[in-house]
Coordinates of C-alpha atoms in Angstrom, one line a residue:
Chain P
M847 CA 8.4 38.1 19.1
G848 CA 8.7 36.4 22.3
E849 CA 6.6 34.3 24.8
Y850 CA 3.3 34.4 22.7
R851 CA 2.6 31.3 20.7
Y852 CA -0.3 31.0 18.3
Q853 CA -2.4 28.0 17.8
L854 CA -3.4 27.3 14.4
N855 CA -5.5 24.4 13.3
F856 CA -4.7 23.8 9.5
G857 CA -7.3 21.4 7.9
P858 CA -9.5 19.2 8.4
Q859 CA -10.9 21.4 5.4
H860 CA -7.9 23.1 4.2
P861 CA -7.3 22.9 0.4
S862 CA -3.7 22.4 0.6
A863 CA -3.9 19.7 3.6
H864 CA -4.6 17.1 0.9
G865 CA -7.5 15.7 1.8
V866 CA -8.6 15.5 5.9
L867 CA -5.4 16.4 7.9
R868 CA -5.8 18.2 10.9
L869 CA -2.7 19.7 11.6
V870 CA -2.2 21.4 14.8
L871 CA 0.5 24.1 14.7
E872 CA 2.0 26.1 17.3
L873 CA 3.2 29.2 15.8
D874 CA 5.7 32.0 16.8
G875 CA 5.1 34.4 14.2
E876 CA 4.6 33.2 11.2
V877 CA 7.4 30.0 12.3
V878 CA 6.4 26.8 13.0
V879 CA 7.4 25.9 16.6
R880 CA 5.5 22.7 17.1
A881 CA 3.3 20.8 14.5
D882 CA 0.9 18.1 15.6
P883 CA -0.5 16.2 12.7
H884 CA -4.7 14.4 13.6
I885 CA -4.8 11.9 11.3
G886 CA -7.6 9.1 11.1
L887 CA -10.2 11.2 9.8
L888 CA -10.3 8.7 6.8
H889 CA -9.8 5.5 8.9
R890 CA -12.4 3.0 7.9
G891 CA -10.5 0.0 9.2
T892 CA -9.8 -1.5 5.8
E893 CA -7.5 -4.4 6.9
K894 CA -10.1 -5.5 9.5
L895 CA -12.8 -5.6 6.6
I896 CA -10.5 -7.4 4.7
E897 CA -10.0 -10.0 7.6
H898 CA -14.0 -10.9 6.9
K899 CA -14.2 -11.3 3.5
T900 CA -12.4 -14.2 1.0
Y901 CA -9.4 -13.0 -0.8
L902 CA -11.5 -11.8 -3.9
Q903 CA -14.0 -10.0 -2.4
G904 CA -11.2 -8.2 -0.2
L905 CA -8.9 -7.0 -3.1
P906 CA -11.5 -4.4 -4.2
Y907 CA -9.9 -2.3 -0.6
L908 CA -7.3 -2.0 -2.1
D909 CA -8.0 0.5 -5.0
R910 CA -9.6 2.5 -1.9
L911 CA -6.2 2.7 -0.3
D912 CA -4.5 5.4 -2.4
Y913 CA -6.9 6.2 -4.9
S914 CA -4.1 7.7 -7.3
S915 CA -2.3 4.9 -7.5
M916 CA -5.0 1.7 -7.7
M917 CA -3.6 -1.0 -9.4
A918 CA 0.1 -0.5 -7.2
N919 CA -1.8 -1.4 -4.7
E920 CA -3.4 -4.5 -6.1
H921 CA -0.2 -5.7 -7.2
A922 CA 1.4 -5.8 -3.7
F923 CA -2.0 -7.7 -2.6
C924 CA -1.7 -10.3 -5.4
L925 CA 1.8 -10.8 -4.6
A926 CA 1.0 -11.7 -1.0
V927 CA -1.7 -14.0 -1.8
E928 CA 0.6 -15.8 -5.1
K929 CA 3.6 -16.2 -2.6
L930 CA 1.4 -17.9 -0.1
L931 CA -0.5 -20.0 -2.7
Q932 CA 2.7 -20.9 -4.4
I933 CA 1.6 -20.5 -8.1
D934 CA 2.8 -18.9 -11.1
V935 CA 1.7 -16.0 -13.2
P936 CA 1.8 -16.1 -16.9
V937 CA 3.9 -13.6 -18.5
R938 CA 1.9 -11.9 -20.3
A939 CA 0.0 -10.8 -17.3
Q940 CA 3.3 -9.8 -15.9
Y941 CA 3.8 -7.3 -18.7
L942 CA 0.2 -6.0 -18.3
R943 CA 1.0 -5.7 -14.2
V944 CA 3.9 -4.1 -15.1
M945 CA 2.5 -1.9 -18.1
F946 CA 0.0 -0.7 -15.8
D947 CA 2.0 -0.2 -12.6
E948 CA 3.6 2.3 -14.6
L949 CA 0.7 4.0 -16.1
S950 CA -0.2 4.3 -11.9
R951 CA 3.0 5.7 -11.5
V952 CA 2.2 8.7 -14.3
M953 CA -1.6 9.1 -13.3
N954 CA -0.2 9.6 -9.7
H955 CA 2.7 11.9 -10.3
M956 CA 0.4 14.0 -12.8
L957 CA -2.0 14.4 -9.7
W958 CA 1.0 14.9 -7.6
I959 CA 2.2 18.0 -9.6
G960 CA -0.9 19.5 -10.2
T961 CA -2.0 19.6 -6.6
C962 CA 1.2 20.6 -5.5
A963 CA 1.8 23.5 -7.7
L964 CA -1.8 24.2 -7.3
D965 CA -0.9 24.5 -3.3
L966 CA 2.3 26.8 -4.2
G967 CA 0.7 28.9 -6.4
A968 CA 0.4 27.4 -10.0
M969 CA -2.6 27.2 -11.7
T970 CA -1.7 25.8 -15.0
A971 CA 0.0 22.4 -14.0
F972 CA -2.9 20.9 -12.4
L973 CA -5.0 21.6 -15.5
F974 CA -2.3 19.7 -17.5
G975 CA -2.0 17.1 -15.0
A976 CA -5.6 16.4 -15.0
R977 CA -5.4 16.3 -19.3
E978 CA -2.8 13.0 -18.7
R979 CA -4.8 11.6 -16.3
E980 CA -8.1 11.8 -18.6
S981 CA -6.1 9.5 -20.9
V982 CA -5.3 7.1 -18.4
F983 CA -8.6 6.5 -17.2
D984 CA -9.9 6.3 -20.3
I985 CA -7.0 3.1 -20.6
F986 CA -8.1 1.8 -17.4
E987 CA -12.1 2.1 -18.3
A988 CA -11.8 0.5 -21.8
T989 CA -9.4 -2.4 -20.1
C990 CA -11.4 -3.2 -17.1
G991 CA -14.7 -1.0 -16.6
A992 CA -14.1 0.9 -14.2
R993 CA -12.4 4.2 -14.1
M994 CA -11.1 5.1 -10.8
H995 CA -11.5 1.7 -8.7
P996 CA -10.3 -1.0 -11.7
N997 CA -10.3 -3.8 -9.5
Y998 CA -8.1 -5.3 -12.5
Y999 CA -5.3 -7.7 -11.1
R1000 CA -6.4 -11.2 -10.1
P1001 CA -4.3 -13.8 -7.7
G1002 CA -2.6 -15.9 -10.6
G1003 CA -3.4 -13.5 -13.1
V1004 CA -5.2 -10.3 -14.3
Y1005 CA -9.1 -10.1 -15.0
R1006 CA -8.6 -10.3 -19.2
D1007 CA -6.6 -9.5 -21.8
L1008 CA -6.7 -5.9 -23.9
P1009 CA -9.4 -5.3 -25.7
D1010 CA -8.9 -5.0 -29.3
R1011 CA -11.0 -1.7 -29.8
M1012 CA -10.3 1.4 -28.2
P1013 CA -13.8 2.9 -27.8
Q1014 CA -14.3 6.7 -29.6
Y1015 CA -16.0 9.8 -28.5
K1016 CA -19.6 10.1 -30.0
S1017 CA -21.2 13.8 -29.7
S1018 CA -24.0 15.1 -31.6
L1019 CA -23.1 18.7 -30.5
R1020 CA -19.6 18.6 -32.1
S1021 CA -18.2 18.9 -35.9
A1022 CA -17.3 15.9 -37.5
E1023 CA -13.6 17.6 -37.7
E1024 CA -13.6 18.2 -34.0
L1025 CA -14.5 14.5 -33.2
A1026 CA -12.0 13.3 -36.2
Q1027 CA -9.5 15.3 -34.4
M1028 CA -10.4 14.0 -30.6
N1029 CA -10.5 10.3 -32.0
A1030 CA -7.3 10.4 -34.1
N1031 CA -5.3 8.3 -31.4
R1032 CA -8.3 6.3 -30.7
Q1033 CA -8.7 4.1 -34.0
G1034 CA -6.7 1.3 -33.5
S1035 CA -6.7 -1.1 -30.0
V1036 CA -6.3 0.0 -26.8
L1037 CA -2.6 -0.9 -27.1
D1038 CA -2.2 1.4 -30.0
F1039 CA -3.7 4.3 -27.8
I1040 CA -1.3 3.1 -24.7
D1041 CA 1.6 3.2 -27.0
A1042 CA 0.6 6.8 -28.2
F1043 CA 0.1 8.1 -24.7
A1044 CA 3.5 7.0 -23.8
K1045 CA 5.5 8.2 -27.0
Q1046 CA 3.6 12.0 -26.2
L1047 CA 4.3 11.6 -22.3
P1048 CA 7.5 12.7 -22.3
S1049 CA 7.1 16.0 -24.2
R1050 CA 3.8 16.1 -22.1
V1051 CA 6.4 16.1 -19.0
D1052 CA 8.6 18.8 -20.9
D1053 CA 5.5 21.0 -20.6
F1054 CA 5.6 20.8 -17.0
E1055 CA 9.3 21.4 -16.5
T1056 CA 9.3 24.6 -19.1
L1057 CA 6.2 26.0 -16.5
L1058 CA 8.3 25.0 -12.8
T1059 CA 11.7 24.2 -13.4
D1060 CA 13.2 27.3 -13.7
N1061 CA 10.3 29.3 -12.5
R1062 CA 11.6 31.7 -9.6
I1063 CA 8.5 31.5 -7.9
W1064 CA 8.5 27.8 -7.6
K1065 CA 11.9 27.5 -7.1
Q1066 CA 11.8 30.2 -3.9
R1067 CA 8.6 28.3 -2.7
T1068 CA 10.7 24.4 -3.0
V1069 CA 14.6 25.0 -2.9
G1070 CA 15.8 24.3 0.2
I1071 CA 13.0 23.5 2.0
G1072 CA 12.4 20.4 3.6
V1073 CA 15.8 19.0 3.5
V1074 CA 16.2 15.4 4.5
S1075 CA 19.7 14.1 5.0
A1076 CA 20.3 10.8 3.4
E1077 CA 20.5 9.0 6.7
Q1078 CA 17.9 10.9 8.2
A1079 CA 15.6 9.5 5.6
V1080 CA 16.7 6.1 6.2
A1081 CA 16.3 6.1 10.0
M1082 CA 12.4 7.9 9.3
G1083 CA 11.6 5.1 6.9
C1084 CA 11.5 7.0 3.6
T1085 CA 10.8 5.0 0.7
G1086 CA 10.3 5.7 -2.7
S1087 CA 10.9 9.2 -4.4
M1088 CA 11.1 10.6 -0.9
L1089 CA 14.6 8.5 -0.2
R1090 CA 15.7 8.9 -3.8
A1091 CA 15.5 12.5 -3.6
S1092 CA 18.2 12.5 -0.5
G1093 CA 20.3 10.6 -2.8
I1094 CA 19.8 7.3 -2.1
A1095 CA 19.5 4.6 -5.0
W1096 CA 17.1 2.3 -3.8
D1097 CA 14.4 1.3 -5.7
L1098 CA 12.3 -1.8 -5.2
R1099 CA 12.2 -2.2 -9.0
K1100 CA 15.8 -2.8 -9.3
K1101 CA 16.7 -4.1 -6.0
Q1102 CA 14.2 -6.4 -5.3
P1103 CA 12.4 -7.3 -8.5
Y1104 CA 9.4 -8.2 -8.7
A1105 CA 7.2 -9.2 -11.8
V1106 CA 8.9 -8.6 -15.1
Y1107 CA 10.8 -5.6 -14.0
D1108 CA 14.5 -7.3 -14.4
R1109 CA 13.8 -7.7 -17.8
L1110 CA 13.3 -4.1 -18.6
D1111 CA 16.0 -1.1 -18.9
F1112 CA 14.9 1.6 -17.2
D1113 CA 16.9 4.3 -14.9
I1114 CA 16.5 5.3 -11.6
P1115 CA 17.1 9.1 -11.0
I1116 CA 18.0 10.3 -7.8
G1117 CA 18.6 13.9 -6.1
T1118 CA 21.2 15.5 -4.1
A1119 CA 20.0 18.0 -1.9
G1120 CA 17.0 16.0 -0.5
D1121 CA 14.8 19.2 -0.6
C1122 CA 11.4 19.9 -1.9
Y1123 CA 12.4 20.7 -5.5
D1124 CA 14.8 17.5 -5.6
R1125 CA 11.7 15.5 -5.3
Y1126 CA 9.8 17.1 -7.8
L1127 CA 13.2 16.8 -10.3
V1128 CA 12.8 13.1 -9.2
R1129 CA 9.6 12.3 -9.5
M1130 CA 9.4 14.2 -13.3
E1131 CA 12.2 11.7 -14.4
E1132 CA 10.5 8.9 -13.3
C1133 CA 8.0 9.5 -15.3
R1134 CA 9.9 9.5 -18.4
Q1135 CA 11.1 6.3 -17.2
S1136 CA 7.7 5.0 -16.8
A1137 CA 7.4 5.7 -20.3
R1138 CA 9.9 4.1 -21.4
L1139 CA 8.9 1.2 -19.2
I1140 CA 5.4 1.2 -20.6
R1141 CA 6.7 1.1 -24.5
Q1142 CA 9.0 -1.6 -23.9
C1143 CA 5.9 -3.5 -22.5
V1144 CA 3.7 -2.3 -25.6
D1145 CA 6.7 -3.8 -27.4
W1146 CA 6.7 -7.0 -25.7
L1147 CA 2.7 -7.0 -25.5
R1148 CA 2.2 -6.7 -29.3
V1149 CA 4.9 -9.5 -30.3
N1150 CA 3.7 -12.4 -27.3
S1151 CA 0.2 -13.5 -27.3
G1152 CA -1.0 -16.2 -23.9
S1153 CA -2.8 -16.2 -21.4
V1154 CA -3.4 -13.7 -18.8
M1155 CA -4.5 -15.8 -15.8
T1156 CA -3.1 -19.2 -14.4
D1157 CA -4.7 -22.0 -15.5
D1158 CA -5.4 -23.6 -11.6
R1159 CA -8.5 -24.2 -11.3
K1160 CA -8.8 -23.4 -7.3
V1161 CA -7.8 -20.2 -8.1
A1162 CA -9.0 -18.9 -11.3
P1163 CA -12.8 -19.7 -12.8
P1164 CA -12.8 -21.9 -15.5
P1165 CA -13.8 -20.1 -19.1
R1166 CA -17.4 -19.7 -19.8
A1167 CA -17.7 -22.4 -22.3
E1168 CA -16.1 -25.1 -20.2
I1169 CA -19.1 -24.2 -17.7
K1170 CA -21.2 -25.8 -19.9
T1171 CA -19.6 -29.3 -21.1
D1172 CA -17.7 -29.8 -18.0
M1173 CA -18.9 -30.8 -14.4
E1174 CA -15.7 -30.4 -13.0
A1175 CA -15.5 -26.8 -14.6
L1176 CA -19.0 -25.9 -12.9
I1177 CA -18.0 -27.3 -9.5
H1178 CA -14.9 -24.9 -9.2
H1179 CA -16.6 -22.2 -10.4
F1180 CA -19.2 -22.7 -7.6
K1181 CA -17.1 -23.4 -5.3
L1182 CA -14.8 -20.2 -6.3
F1183 CA -17.7 -17.9 -6.3
T1184 CA -19.3 -19.4 -2.9
E1185 CA -16.5 -20.0 -0.8
G1186 CA -13.4 -18.5 -2.5
F1187 CA -10.1 -20.8 -2.6
T1188 CA -8.2 -21.0 0.4
V1189 CA -4.8 -20.0 1.2
P1190 CA -2.4 -22.7 2.8
A1191 CA -1.5 -21.5 6.4
G1192 CA 1.7 -19.1 6.6
E1193 CA 2.7 -15.4 6.7
V1194 CA 4.3 -13.5 3.8
Y1195 CA 5.3 -9.6 3.2
A1196 CA 5.2 -8.5 -0.1
A1197 CA 6.3 -5.0 -1.3
V1198 CA 6.3 -3.3 -4.6
E1199 CA 7.5 0.2 -5.5
H1200 CA 4.7 2.0 -5.0
P1201 CA 4.6 5.6 -7.0
K1202 CA 4.7 7.0 -3.4
G1203 CA 7.5 4.6 -1.7
E1204 CA 7.4 0.7 -0.5
F1205 CA 3.9 -0.3 -0.1
G1206 CA 3.8 -3.6 1.6
V1207 CA 0.9 -6.2 2.4
Y1208 CA 1.9 -8.5 5.5
M1209 CA -0.5 -11.2 5.1
I1210 CA -0.8 -14.0 7.9
S1211 CA -3.3 -17.2 6.6
D1212 CA -4.0 -19.7 9.1
G1213 CA -5.6 -22.0 5.7
G1214 CA -8.9 -20.1 5.5
N1215 CA -10.9 -18.6 2.8
K1216 CA -9.8 -15.1 4.4
P1217 CA -7.0 -13.8 5.7
Y1218 CA -6.3 -14.3 9.2
R1219 CA -4.4 -11.2 9.7
I1220 CA -3.7 -8.5 6.9
K1221 CA -1.0 -5.2 7.7
L1222 CA -1.2 -3.1 4.9
H1223 CA 2.0 -0.6 4.8
T1224 CA 1.5 2.3 3.5
P1225 CA 4.5 5.0 2.1
D1226 CA 2.5 8.2 2.7
F1227 CA 1.5 7.2 6.7
V1228 CA 5.5 7.0 7.4
H1229 CA 6.5 10.2 5.4
L1230 CA 3.7 12.0 7.1
S1231 CA 4.4 11.0 10.5
M1232 CA 8.4 13.0 9.6
L1233 CA 6.0 16.1 9.4
A1234 CA 6.4 16.6 13.1
T1235 CA 10.0 16.4 13.3
M1236 CA 10.6 18.4 9.7
A1237 CA 8.0 21.3 10.3
P1238 CA 9.3 23.4 13.2
G1239 CA 11.7 25.7 12.0
H1240 CA 9.9 26.3 8.6
M1241 CA 7.4 29.3 7.9
L1242 CA 3.8 28.1 7.8
S1243 CA 3.9 28.7 3.8
D1244 CA 6.6 26.3 3.7
V1245 CA 4.5 23.5 5.8
V1246 CA 2.3 23.6 2.5
A1247 CA 5.4 22.9 0.5
L1248 CA 6.1 19.9 2.7
I1249 CA 3.0 18.6 2.8
G1250 CA 2.4 19.4 -1.1
T1251 CA 6.1 17.3 -1.8
Y1252 CA 4.9 14.1 1.3
D1253 CA 3.1 13.3 -1.8
V1254 CA 0.0 12.3 0.9
V1255 CA -2.9 10.6 0.0
F1256 CA -5.6 10.3 3.0
G1257 CA -6.7 6.9 1.9
S1258 CA -3.4 5.2 2.8
V1259 CA -2.7 7.2 5.4
D1260 CA -5.7 6.4 7.4
R1261 CA -6.6 3.2 5.8
Chain F
M1275 CA 17.1 -14.0 -3.6
R1276 CA 18.3 -17.5 -2.3
P1277 CA 21.9 -16.8 -1.6
S1278 CA 21.4 -13.4 -0.1
L1279 CA 19.1 -15.4 2.5
Q1280 CA 21.9 -17.8 3.3
Q1281 CA 24.1 -15.1 4.3
L1282 CA 21.7 -13.4 6.4
K1283 CA 21.1 -16.7 8.1
K1284 CA 24.6 -17.0 8.8
A1285 CA 25.2 -13.5 9.8
L1286 CA 22.7 -13.6 12.2
T1287 CA 23.9 -17.1 13.6
G1288 CA 27.1 -15.2 13.8
I1289 CA 25.6 -12.3 16.3
L1290 CA 22.9 -14.3 18.0
G1291 CA 25.1 -17.4 18.8
N1292 CA 22.5 -19.6 19.1
G1293 CA 22.8 -22.2 16.5
G1294 CA 20.1 -20.6 14.2
A1295 CA 17.4 -21.6 16.8
G1296 CA 14.7 -19.0 16.6
F1297 CA 14.8 -19.0 12.7
I1298 CA 11.7 -19.6 10.4
E1299 CA 12.2 -19.7 6.9
A1300 CA 9.4 -20.1 4.3
H1301 CA 8.9 -18.0 1.2
H1302 CA 12.4 -17.3 1.0
E1303 CA 11.9 -14.9 3.9
L1304 CA 13.3 -15.2 7.6
T1305 CA 11.4 -14.9 10.7
L1306 CA 13.5 -14.5 14.4
E1307 CA 11.5 -15.0 17.1
V1308 CA 12.5 -12.9 20.1
A1309 CA 11.8 -12.9 23.9
A1310 CA 10.6 -9.2 24.8
A1311 CA 13.3 -8.9 27.8
Q1312 CA 15.6 -9.1 24.9
L1313 CA 14.5 -7.1 22.2
P1314 CA 15.8 -3.9 22.9
T1315 CA 19.4 -5.7 22.7
T1316 CA 18.4 -7.8 19.7
M1317 CA 17.2 -5.3 17.9
R1318 CA 20.5 -2.8 18.6
R1319 CA 22.6 -5.2 17.4
L1320 CA 20.6 -5.9 14.0
R1321 CA 21.0 -2.3 13.5
D1322 CA 24.5 -1.5 14.5
E1323 CA 25.9 -4.7 13.5
L1324 CA 24.0 -6.1 10.4
S1325 CA 23.1 -2.7 9.4
F1326 CA 19.4 -3.0 9.5
D1327 CA 19.0 0.6 9.0
A1328 CA 15.3 0.6 8.0
L1329 CA 11.8 0.0 10.7
I1330 CA 9.6 -0.5 7.6
D1331 CA 6.5 -1.7 9.5
V1332 CA 5.2 -2.7 13.2
A1333 CA 2.3 -5.0 12.8
G1334 CA 0.1 -6.6 16.4
V1335 CA -1.2 -9.4 15.7
D1336 CA -4.0 -11.1 17.7
Y1337 CA -3.5 -15.0 17.5
R1338 CA -7.0 -16.0 19.5
D1339 CA -9.2 -17.3 16.5
F1340 CA -6.1 -18.6 14.9
V1341 CA -6.6 -22.1 13.7
D1342 CA -4.9 -25.3 15.5
R1343 CA -3.3 -22.5 17.9
D1344 CA -1.6 -24.2 20.8
P1345 CA -3.9 -22.8 23.5
E1346 CA -0.7 -22.1 25.9
A1347 CA 0.7 -20.3 23.3
P1348 CA 0.5 -15.9 23.9
R1349 CA -2.4 -14.3 22.4
F1350 CA -0.8 -11.1 21.5
A1351 CA 2.4 -10.7 19.3
V1352 CA 4.2 -7.6 17.5
V1353 CA 5.6 -7.9 14.4
Y1354 CA 8.8 -5.7 12.8
H1355 CA 9.9 -6.0 9.2
L1356 CA 13.4 -4.6 9.3
L1357 CA 15.4 -3.5 5.9
S1358 CA 18.8 -3.1 5.3
T1359 CA 19.2 -0.7 2.1
R1360 CA 22.7 -1.5 2.6
R1361 CA 22.9 -5.2 2.1
N1362 CA 19.6 -5.5 0.4
W1363 CA 18.2 -7.9 3.1
R1364 CA 14.6 -7.9 5.1
L1365 CA 14.0 -9.8 8.2
R1366 CA 11.0 -10.3 10.4
V1367 CA 11.2 -10.6 14.2
R1368 CA 8.2 -11.3 16.2
V1369 CA 7.8 -10.6 19.6
F1370 CA 5.3 -12.5 21.8
I1371 CA 3.7 -11.1 24.7
E1372 CA 3.0 -13.5 27.4
D1373 CA -0.7 -13.9 28.5
G1374 CA -0.6 -12.4 31.9
T1375 CA 2.3 -10.1 32.0
A1376 CA 1.5 -6.4 31.3
L1377 CA 0.6 -6.0 27.5
A1378 CA 3.8 -4.1 26.6
V1379 CA 6.8 -4.3 25.0
P1380 CA 9.9 -2.0 24.5
S1381 CA 9.6 1.0 22.2
M1382 CA 12.0 1.2 19.1
V1383 CA 11.6 4.5 18.7
P1384 CA 15.4 5.4 20.3
L1385 CA 16.5 3.0 17.7
W1386 CA 14.6 4.0 14.7
P1387 CA 12.3 7.1 14.4
S1388 CA 10.6 5.6 12.0
A1389 CA 8.6 3.6 14.9
N1390 CA 6.8 6.4 16.2
W1391 CA 3.5 6.7 14.3
M1392 CA 3.5 2.8 13.8
E1393 CA 3.4 2.1 17.5
R1394 CA 0.9 4.4 17.9
E1395 CA -1.0 2.8 15.2
C1396 CA -0.4 -0.8 16.9
F1397 CA -1.5 0.3 20.5
D1398 CA -4.4 2.3 19.6
M1399 CA -5.6 -1.0 17.4
F1400 CA -4.6 -3.8 19.7
G1401 CA -4.2 -1.4 23.2
I1402 CA -0.7 -3.0 23.2
A1403 CA 1.7 -0.5 24.9
F1404 CA 5.6 0.1 24.0
D1405 CA 7.5 1.4 27.4
G1406 CA 9.6 4.5 26.8
H1407 CA 7.7 5.6 23.7
P1408 CA 7.5 9.5 23.7
D1409 CA 3.9 10.0 22.9
L1410 CA 1.6 6.9 23.0
R1411 CA -1.4 8.4 22.2
R1412 CA -4.4 7.1 20.1
I1413 CA -3.6 8.1 16.5
L1414 CA -6.6 6.3 13.8
T1415 CA -9.6 5.9 15.9
D1416 CA -12.0 9.1 16.9
Y1417 CA -11.5 11.6 19.5
G1418 CA -12.8 9.5 22.6
F1419 CA -12.7 6.0 21.2
T1420 CA -13.1 3.1 23.6
G1421 CA -11.7 -0.3 23.0
Y1422 CA -9.2 -1.8 20.4
P1423 CA -10.8 -2.5 17.4
F1424 CA -8.4 -4.8 15.5
R1425 CA -8.9 -7.6 18.4
K1426 CA -10.8 -10.6 17.3
D1427 CA -13.4 -10.0 20.1
F1428 CA -13.9 -6.3 18.5
P1429 CA -17.2 -7.0 16.4
L1430 CA -16.5 -5.6 12.7
S1431 CA -19.9 -3.2 13.4
G1432 CA -17.9 -1.6 16.0
H1433 CA -20.5 -0.8 19.3
L1434 CA -21.4 2.4 18.5
E1435 CA -22.9 4.3 15.7
M1436 CA -23.5 8.5 15.6
R1437 CA -26.0 10.2 13.8
Y1438 CA -27.4 14.0 14.2
D1439 CA -30.5 14.3 16.3
S1440 CA -32.5 17.1 14.8
E1441 CA -34.7 17.5 18.2
Q1442 CA -31.5 17.8 20.5
K1443 CA -29.6 19.2 17.7
R1444 CA -26.2 17.9 18.7
I1445 CA -24.8 14.5 17.4
V1446 CA -25.9 11.8 19.4
Y1447 CA -23.6 8.5 20.3
E1448 CA -26.2 5.1 20.4
S1449 CA -25.5 1.5 20.3
V1450 CA -25.2 -0.2 17.1
T1451 CA -28.5 -1.3 15.4
I1452 CA -26.6 -3.6 12.6
V1453 CA -27.1 -7.1 12.8
P1454 CA -23.4 -9.0 12.4
R1455 CA -23.8 -10.8 9.2
D1456 CA -21.3 -13.1 7.5
N1457 CA -22.5 -14.0 3.9
V1458 CA -19.6 -16.1 3.5
P1459 CA -18.3 -18.0 6.3
R1460 CA -14.6 -18.6 7.3
I1461 CA -13.7 -22.0 6.2
V1462 CA -10.8 -23.7 7.1
R1463 CA -10.0 -26.7 5.0
G1464 CA -7.1 -29.5 6.0
P1465 CA -3.8 -29.8 4.2
H1466 CA -4.8 -32.5 2.5
Y1467 CA -8.5 -31.2 1.2
G1468 CA -9.0 -32.1 -2.4
D1469 CA -6.5 -35.2 -2.2
D1470 CA -7.4 -38.1 -4.0
T1471 CA -7.7 -40.5 -1.4
P1472 CA -10.8 -42.3 -0.9
M1473 CA -13.2 -41.3 1.7
S1474 CA -13.8 -43.7 4.8
P1475 CA -17.0 -45.3 5.1
S1476 CA -19.4 -43.4 7.6
P1477 CA -20.1 -45.9 10.5
D1478 CA -23.9 -46.1 9.3
E1479 CA -23.0 -47.6 6.1
P1480 CA -23.3 -51.3 5.9
K1481 CA -19.8 -52.8 5.2
G1482 CA -19.8 -54.7 1.8

């Protein structure tokens, strides 16, 4: 006690700093007096890099921002470009986008609960989370070839439709029964696999809840910690589950619907206390709602076929077969993949309800084939900025709970 | 969303009383251009009277290389994105910083605490200062970094690169050795590119 204050460097290599956060803490005993987060250790200048690339070349950078919910990032970028180009996206592509957005949300929350519980001393949740994520990775891989950085959405639609077959496990080391069990829900199409995944998901979420919701240690670490009042949350720029945990039913999927969210049925969970525990409960319920959304999309996609890419040849490449016979198609293909498409001059802001909050893309075009300026608004940057005001008065161990429930990924904090 | 945009326009004209001047409406979004001197009062009224309770984003823009730009127009601007969670409105507010004046605008931290890091980022990337900001330090770039990387005259590869020197046994900074290259040049087509108008014959060709 008294005047002596201890200065502690938390990170950048600390596992519960969730990446490369250097947090300079001033402690009085174990109580935090001042917290100064130093970010930017992962700063890559994504915005400037995209300004030097054509729109199609810029798209993969979006995957590398928040690398735990990649598809949602791509969605915001595509919405911004489509708004500037004033093109329509086929409905089937919009359903696919919503489905993959929700799969990303599940994937993000599974990583979040896994790592957050690990920080607060629970090991099993991480293993459960990794298991669910593996299924989503398999879906991504089957659909677009990449697991982590799918680069699946395109301005004007998505890269391709879902494949007819779900890849199966092959092994010379495992027994036939074991393989048959592993491949049990991989017998049909990718859509069948997604359907099975979504049907099973609520019970998998229950597994987490059995582990944590009434767990005495978990509650001691989270209940009443890091309380954000509703007014404070709005003034601090909170969005997404951070804002909803404080009791404000704000969700862009409902309030400013994009894609086909206005045709789907789902609820928005909100919290009452705005503490770490409520954020946990809100995110768990969001996983269940995502399962509902995914199943609605699956049902729609089963009965409705159609194109998944706009047929505007100034934006979307022509089919391969057409290139062989049609001169115009050949020219379009060549122009698209050499100089890219040009976007009319103007500026737009497109936002999506990202798993972490509002992810926005502010894009200025001067009529060129590359964006003139792109500003990426990432929710976790804003949420982490709250730490300096939230942490003082908490114990050192609570800072871990705070960072954990802010759900930060440094790819998108630092950009 | 269109009716709410009309309501927003009406409400804005109501409190600003300029007959709708300074509004730009495009893509169902509304942009308001404000002079730097009027920024604090305008923003306060937007927050208190129109319930724009959240400042979503602060973006710096360097218009130096913008095609067809008025050469007299200011180079730098700061763009704010406001959101009203109560009325479900969005508004973009742009402030141009007149060339030749101090590169600074009033800070919005007293109005919205969320401006803190966003303004620091803008300062870090563009060198735009925010008067009244409580803690205007660099945020994303390396300790000891010089220059403003998102300005258009800052090269993509930067100026310095660092490596570990095994003889000196320390990290050394050197000028970049990367040769700047641009595989796909920036191309701007006019708004009428690709129209079916016949091309005018070149002067060399004999007129038939």
